[in-house]
Amino acid sequence: MQRMTRAAARRTAIAATGLDRPRPAKVTARHLKNVFATLGLTQIDSVARVVRSHYLPYFSRLGTYPRETLDRLFYTSPRMGVEYWAHAAAFVPPQTWKHFARAHSEWWRNDFGQRHPETGEEFRNLQARVLAALSARPMSAREVAEVVDHDLPEIHRGHWGWNPSQVKVALEALFAGGIISVAGRNDHFERIYALTRDVAPELPQLPLTYGPPDDPALGLDPNAQLPRGISGVENDVVGLTRIAARALGISRPEDIADYFRQRRAPTDVAISELIDSGELREVDVEGVPALKWHEARTPRTVNARALLAPFDPLVFYRPRIEWLFDFHYRIEIYTPAAKRVHGYYVTPFLLGDRLVGRVDLHRDRAAGILRAHQVTWEPGEEHTAELADELMTMAAWLGLTAVDLEGTHLPLS
């Protein structure tokens, strides 16, 4: 078994996610596509303390780029990615979406109250009316609610951030089942729902009701070119596991399972398949059993410098960065103000092959200033000049005129 130091494992992880590469002088659509292919997904979150979170992983790797180009790649045909519940809400390539179409096709039928003895039938009827409305044009949940009637009691869950209407629940059930997709986002960052065929014609067009996940109605041949004894669903789990293992470079089984939020048991079976095929290799990282993708690079040095979104694939699974980087990290937006340690929107700062600090960032649009309210360095680390340079680059990308670094005003010109 190959033995690796934790520093070598960190460099492998950073290289796998594309953060070791020099930023291009001018970013093109091809660069953005390459980043997306490297990551395998881009997580979406509505928090816009700096900018919508899905824009940040591309800036971390490429530097200044036109956000409208990324919008075009995601929201015009042929789409680079489509939205799905992959790692929470995320963009994934259409080919990856097809794995979920079969592996998770039972979600919407077994959840969301569709089998409730009193309201299940009416809920399914509501779904049918929602689909009929969307067949006319793409709409947000609010717009659908204006044209679709129902007699179901509304849900009042008392949750501060998730109090969906019955129409919204019906839409999300259809979205989870792959029956509908997302055509875009409006100015309020609300999903614009549409029939899957109207979003990406190359995706399987799933009917409202269908049988087991291997049903031919999925439009996929469940046994095409599969090893003996492997079903279509099992092969999709292997496919998702393969994408995750490649994107991570170096990982433990729990890290791989988290990438697409897969269940551990089938992921472990898929990992065994990939070990047998030679695609994954068992390694020892200073006493910790781990898995290395067979093509993963381990650079001798890494000259990375990036502020990372809380939802960046390098850091979104917190136990992995504690293992590799000895870095305990929380975003803190959900922490009561009096209990926050490092700030509100806390972004890790990657320098070389270490996560050296945390920065509480805020884009002050009215003042035109990128504010670093609080900077917390790891013990023995303090790289203010490097951080200031990165903040200045980010501020320019965001169209701001200055940086405020813990009270120090830094004009861009």
PDB file of N, CA, C and O in Angstrom, residues 271-311:
ATOM      1  N   ILE A 271     -17.277   1.659  -4.335  1.00  0.00           N
ATOM      2  CA  ILE A 271     -15.843   1.856  -4.102  1.00  0.00           C
ATOM      3  C   ILE A 271     -15.092   0.546  -4.318  1.00  0.00           C
ATOM      4  O   ILE A 271     -14.014   0.524  -4.931  1.00  0.00           O
ATOM      5  N   SER A 272     -15.655  -0.554  -3.840  1.00  0.00           N
ATOM      6  CA  SER A 272     -15.023  -1.863  -4.044  1.00  0.00           C
ATOM      7  C   SER A 272     -14.902  -2.177  -5.530  1.00  0.00           C
ATOM      8  O   SER A 272     -13.878  -2.723  -5.982  1.00  0.00           O
ATOM      9  N   GLU A 273     -15.947  -1.829  -6.309  1.00  0.00           N
ATOM     10  CA  GLU A 273     -15.892  -2.030  -7.761  1.00  0.00           C
ATOM     11  C   GLU A 273     -14.744  -1.231  -8.374  1.00  0.00           C
ATOM     12  O   GLU A 273     -14.009  -1.731  -9.245  1.00  0.00           O
ATOM     13  N   LEU A 274     -14.575   0.004  -7.919  1.00  0.00           N
ATOM     14  CA  LEU A 274     -13.548   0.870  -8.489  1.00  0.00           C
ATOM     15  C   LEU A 274     -12.144   0.465  -8.035  1.00  0.00           C
ATOM     16  O   LEU A 274     -11.171   0.668  -8.762  1.00  0.00           O
ATOM     17  N   ILE A 275     -12.031  -0.118  -6.856  1.00  0.00           N
ATOM     18  CA  ILE A 275     -10.739  -0.665  -6.415  1.00  0.00           C
ATOM     19  C   ILE A 275     -10.391  -1.878  -7.273  1.00  0.00           C
ATOM     20  O   ILE A 275      -9.256  -2.026  -7.737  1.00  0.00           O
ATOM     21  N   ASP A 276     -11.382  -2.738  -7.505  1.00  0.00           N
ATOM     22  CA  ASP A 276     -11.138  -3.932  -8.324  1.00  0.00           C
ATOM     23  C   ASP A 276     -10.740  -3.562  -9.753  1.00  0.00           C
ATOM     24  O   ASP A 276      -9.925  -4.259 -10.379  1.00  0.00           O
ATOM     25  N   SER A 277     -11.309  -2.472 -10.272  1.00  0.00           N
ATOM     26  CA  SER A 277     -10.992  -2.053 -11.641  1.00  0.00           C
ATOM     27  C   SER A 277      -9.673  -1.298 -11.726  1.00  0.00           C
ATOM     28  O   SER A 277      -9.187  -1.021 -12.828  1.00  0.00           O
ATOM     29  N   GLY A 278      -9.105  -0.941 -10.569  1.00  0.00           N
ATOM     30  CA  GLY A 278      -7.857  -0.196 -10.550  1.00  0.00           C
ATOM     31  C   GLY A 278      -8.030   1.314 -10.631  1.00  0.00           C
ATOM     32  O   GLY A 278      -7.038   2.053 -10.632  1.00  0.00           O
ATOM     33  N   GLU A 279      -9.279   1.782 -10.679  1.00  0.00           N
ATOM     34  CA  GLU A 279      -9.508   3.229 -10.771  1.00  0.00           C
ATOM     35  C   GLU A 279      -9.259   3.921  -9.434  1.00  0.00           C
ATOM     36  O   GLU A 279      -8.886   5.096  -9.398  1.00  0.00           O
ATOM     37  N   LEU A 280      -9.495   3.214  -8.348  1.00  0.00           N
ATOM     38  CA  LEU A 280      -9.172   3.712  -7.017  1.00  0.00           C
ATOM     39  C   LEU A 280      -8.079   2.852  -6.414  1.00  0.00           C
ATOM     40  O   LEU A 280      -8.104   1.615  -6.561  1.00  0.00           O
ATOM     41  N   ARG A 281      -7.145   3.497  -5.743  1.00  0.00           N
ATOM     42  CA  ARG A 281      -6.047   2.778  -5.103  1.00  0.00           C
ATOM     43  C   ARG A 281      -6.033   3.086  -3.619  1.00  0.00           C
ATOM     44  O   ARG A 281      -6.170   4.242  -3.213  1.00  0.00           O
ATOM     45  N   GLU A 282      -5.857   2.044  -2.829  1.00  0.00           N
ATOM     46  CA  GLU A 282      -5.823   2.217  -1.385  1.00  0.00           C
ATOM     47  C   GLU A 282      -4.456   2.764  -0.970  1.00  0.00           C
ATOM     48  O   GLU A 282      -3.410   2.267  -1.394  1.00  0.00           O
ATOM     49  N   VAL A 283      -4.487   3.816  -0.139  1.00  0.00           N
ATOM     50  CA  VAL A 283      -3.256   4.442   0.337  1.00  0.00           C
ATOM     51  C   VAL A 283      -3.363   4.671   1.839  1.00  0.00           C
ATOM     52  O   VAL A 283      -4.449   4.629   2.419  1.00  0.00           O
ATOM     53  N   ASP A 284      -2.212   4.904   2.443  1.00  0.00           N
ATOM     54  CA  ASP A 284      -2.149   5.210   3.864  1.00  0.00           C
ATOM     55  C   ASP A 284      -1.640   6.643   4.016  1.00  0.00           C
ATOM     56  O   ASP A 284      -0.532   6.965   3.584  1.00  0.00           O
ATOM     57  N   VAL A 285      -2.468   7.506   4.616  1.00  0.00           N
ATOM     58  CA  VAL A 285      -2.081   8.898   4.834  1.00  0.00           C
ATOM     59  C   VAL A 285      -1.802   9.091   6.325  1.00  0.00           C
ATOM     60  O   VAL A 285      -2.710   9.333   7.116  1.00  0.00           O
ATOM     61  N   GLU A 286      -0.550   8.893   6.679  1.00  0.00           N
ATOM     62  CA  GLU A 286      -0.111   9.026   8.069  1.00  0.00           C
ATOM     63  C   GLU A 286      -1.022   8.253   9.017  1.00  0.00           C
ATOM     64  O   GLU A 286      -1.501   8.764  10.028  1.00  0.00           O
ATOM     65  N   GLY A 287      -1.270   6.986   8.650  1.00  0.00           N
ATOM     66  CA  GLY A 287      -2.056   6.101   9.497  1.00  0.00           C
ATOM     67  C   GLY A 287      -3.543   6.080   9.202  1.00  0.00           C
ATOM     68  O   GLY A 287      -4.270   5.258   9.773  1.00  0.00           O
ATOM     69  N   VAL A 288      -4.016   6.952   8.310  1.00  0.00           N
ATOM     70  CA  VAL A 288      -5.444   6.997   7.954  1.00  0.00           C
ATOM     71  C   VAL A 288      -5.646   6.280   6.618  1.00  0.00           C
ATOM     72  O   VAL A 288      -5.070   6.691   5.611  1.00  0.00           O
ATOM     73  N   PRO A 289      -6.430   5.198   6.584  1.00  0.00           N
ATOM     74  CA  PRO A 289      -6.715   4.535   5.302  1.00  0.00           C
ATOM     75  C   PRO A 289      -7.472   5.482   4.376  1.00  0.00           C
ATOM     76  O   PRO A 289      -8.459   6.108   4.791  1.00  0.00           O
ATOM     77  N   ALA A 290      -7.004   5.607   3.161  1.00  0.00           N
ATOM     78  CA  ALA A 290      -7.628   6.527   2.213  1.00  0.00           C
ATOM     79  C   ALA A 290      -7.627   5.917   0.827  1.00  0.00           C
ATOM     80  O   ALA A 290      -7.119   4.808   0.608  1.00  0.00           O
ATOM     81  N   LEU A 291      -8.205   6.658  -0.114  1.00  0.00           N
ATOM     82  CA  LEU A 291      -8.361   6.194  -1.485  1.00  0.00           C
ATOM     83  C   LEU A 291      -7.850   7.281  -2.418  1.00  0.00           C
ATOM     84  O   LEU A 291      -8.223   8.452  -2.283  1.00  0.00           O
ATOM     85  N   LYS A 292      -7.022   6.886  -3.379  1.00  0.00           N
ATOM     86  CA  LYS A 292      -6.471   7.838  -4.331  1.00  0.00           C
ATOM     87  C   LYS A 292      -6.941   7.485  -5.739  1.00  0.00           C
ATOM     88  O   LYS A 292      -6.859   6.328  -6.150  1.00  0.00           O
ATOM     89  N   TRP A 293      -7.457   8.484  -6.462  1.00  0.00           N
ATOM     90  CA  TRP A 293      -7.854   8.267  -7.846  1.00  0.00           C
ATOM     91  C   TRP A 293      -6.609   7.938  -8.658  1.00  0.00           C
ATOM     92  O   TRP A 293      -5.564   8.557  -8.481  1.00  0.00           O
ATOM     93  N   HIS A 294      -6.718   6.959  -9.553  1.00  0.00           N
ATOM     94  CA  HIS A 294      -5.524   6.433 -10.212  1.00  0.00           C
ATOM     95  C   HIS A 294      -4.798   7.469 -11.071  1.00  0.00           C
ATOM     96  O   HIS A 294      -3.599   7.343 -11.301  1.00  0.00           O
ATOM     97  N   GLU A 295      -5.507   8.494 -11.532  1.00  0.00           N
ATOM     98  CA  GLU A 295      -4.875   9.518 -12.359  1.00  0.00           C
ATOM     99  C   GLU A 295      -4.595  10.803 -11.586  1.00  0.00           C
ATOM    100  O   GLU A 295      -4.179  11.806 -12.183  1.00  0.00           O
ATOM    101  N   ALA A 296      -4.819  10.789 -10.282  1.00  0.00           N
ATOM    102  CA  ALA A 296      -4.637  12.007  -9.493  1.00  0.00           C
ATOM    103  C   ALA A 296      -3.171  12.430  -9.462  1.00  0.00           C
ATOM    104  O   ALA A 296      -2.277  11.599  -9.269  1.00  0.00           O
ATOM    105  N   ARG A 297      -2.928  13.720  -9.644  1.00  0.00           N
ATOM    106  CA  ARG A 297      -1.573  14.263  -9.594  1.00  0.00           C
ATOM    107  C   ARG A 297      -1.210  14.651  -8.166  1.00  0.00           C
ATOM    108  O   ARG A 297      -2.068  15.097  -7.393  1.00  0.00           O
ATOM    109  N   THR A 298       0.054  14.509  -7.826  1.00  0.00           N
ATOM    110  CA  THR A 298       0.570  14.987  -6.552  1.00  0.00           C
ATOM    111  C   THR A 298       1.746  15.914  -6.842  1.00  0.00           C
ATOM    112  O   THR A 298       2.893  15.477  -6.943  1.00  0.00           O
ATOM    113  N   PRO A 299       1.480  17.214  -7.030  1.00  0.00           N
ATOM    114  CA  PRO A 299       2.568  18.145  -7.342  1.00  0.00           C
ATOM    115  C   PRO A 299       3.573  18.229  -6.188  1.00  0.00           C
ATOM    116  O   PRO A 299       3.222  18.032  -5.024  1.00  0.00           O
ATOM    117  N   ARG A 300       4.822  18.524  -6.523  1.00  0.00           N
ATOM    118  CA  ARG A 300       5.833  18.690  -5.473  1.00  0.00           C
ATOM    119  C   ARG A 300       5.557  19.938  -4.645  1.00  0.00           C
ATOM    120  O   ARG A 300       5.832  19.968  -3.443  1.00  0.00           O
ATOM    121  N   THR A 301       5.073  20.970  -5.308  1.00  0.00           N
ATOM    122  CA  THR A 301       4.688  22.197  -4.607  1.00  0.00           C
ATOM    123  C   THR A 301       3.387  22.710  -5.202  1.00  0.00           C
ATOM    124  O   THR A 301       3.033  22.395  -6.339  1.00  0.00           O
ATOM    125  N   VAL A 302       2.683  23.512  -4.418  1.00  0.00           N
ATOM    126  CA  VAL A 302       1.443  24.135  -4.867  1.00  0.00           C
ATOM    127  C   VAL A 302       1.517  25.617  -4.510  1.00  0.00           C
ATOM    128  O   VAL A 302       1.795  25.964  -3.352  1.00  0.00           O
ATOM    129  N   ASN A 303       1.260  26.472  -5.484  1.00  0.00           N
ATOM    130  CA  ASN A 303       1.317  27.919  -5.252  1.00  0.00           C
ATOM    131  C   ASN A 303      -0.073  28.535  -5.301  1.00  0.00           C
ATOM    132  O   ASN A 303      -0.268  29.595  -5.902  1.00  0.00           O
ATOM    133  N   ALA A 304      -1.031  27.886  -4.696  1.00  0.00           N
ATOM    134  CA  ALA A 304      -2.416  28.354  -4.735  1.00  0.00           C
ATOM    135  C   ALA A 304      -2.591  29.609  -3.876  1.00  0.00           C
ATOM    136  O   ALA A 304      -1.897  29.797  -2.867  1.00  0.00           O
ATOM    137  N   ARG A 305      -3.542  30.437  -4.291  1.00  0.00           N
ATOM    138  CA  ARG A 305      -3.979  31.567  -3.466  1.00  0.00           C
ATOM    139  C   ARG A 305      -5.429  31.845  -3.814  1.00  0.00           C
ATOM    140  O   ARG A 305      -5.741  32.219  -4.947  1.00  0.00           O
ATOM    141  N   ALA A 306      -6.333  31.619  -2.873  1.00  0.00           N
ATOM    142  CA  ALA A 306      -7.758  31.774  -3.188  1.00  0.00           C
ATOM    143  C   ALA A 306      -8.579  31.935  -1.926  1.00  0.00           C
ATOM    144  O   ALA A 306      -8.316  31.269  -0.910  1.00  0.00           O
ATOM    145  N   LEU A 307      -9.563  32.810  -1.992  1.00  0.00           N
ATOM    146  CA  LEU A 307     -10.637  32.852  -1.002  1.00  0.00           C
ATOM    147  C   LEU A 307     -11.711  31.890  -1.485  1.00  0.00           C
ATOM    148  O   LEU A 307     -12.147  31.963  -2.632  1.00  0.00           O
ATOM    149  N   LEU A 308     -12.127  30.989  -0.612  1.00  0.00           N
ATOM    150  CA  LEU A 308     -13.027  29.904  -1.011  1.00  0.00           C
ATOM    151  C   LEU A 308     -14.437  30.152  -0.495  1.00  0.00           C
ATOM    152  O   LEU A 308     -14.637  30.487   0.680  1.00  0.00           O
ATOM    153  N   ALA A 309     -15.394  29.970  -1.369  1.00  0.00           N
ATOM    154  CA  ALA A 309     -16.788  30.019  -0.944  1.00  0.00           C
ATOM    155  C   ALA A 309     -17.041  28.942   0.098  1.00  0.00           C
ATOM    156  O   ALA A 309     -16.431  27.862   0.055  1.00  0.00           O
ATOM    157  N   PRO A 310     -17.938  29.195   1.042  1.00  0.00           N
ATOM    158  CA  PRO A 310     -18.277  28.144   2.015  1.00  0.00           C
ATOM    159  C   PRO A 310     -18.792  26.870   1.354  1.00  0.00           C
ATOM    160  O   PRO A 310     -18.773  25.802   1.966  1.00  0.00           O
ATOM    161  N   PHE A 311     -19.244  26.982   0.095  1.00  0.00           N
ATOM    162  CA  PHE A 311     -19.809  25.842  -0.614  1.00  0.00           C
ATOM    163  C   PHE A 311     -18.878  25.352  -1.723  1.00  0.00           C
ATOM    164  O   PHE A 311     -19.307  24.635  -2.632  1.00  0.00           O
TER     165      PHE A 311
END
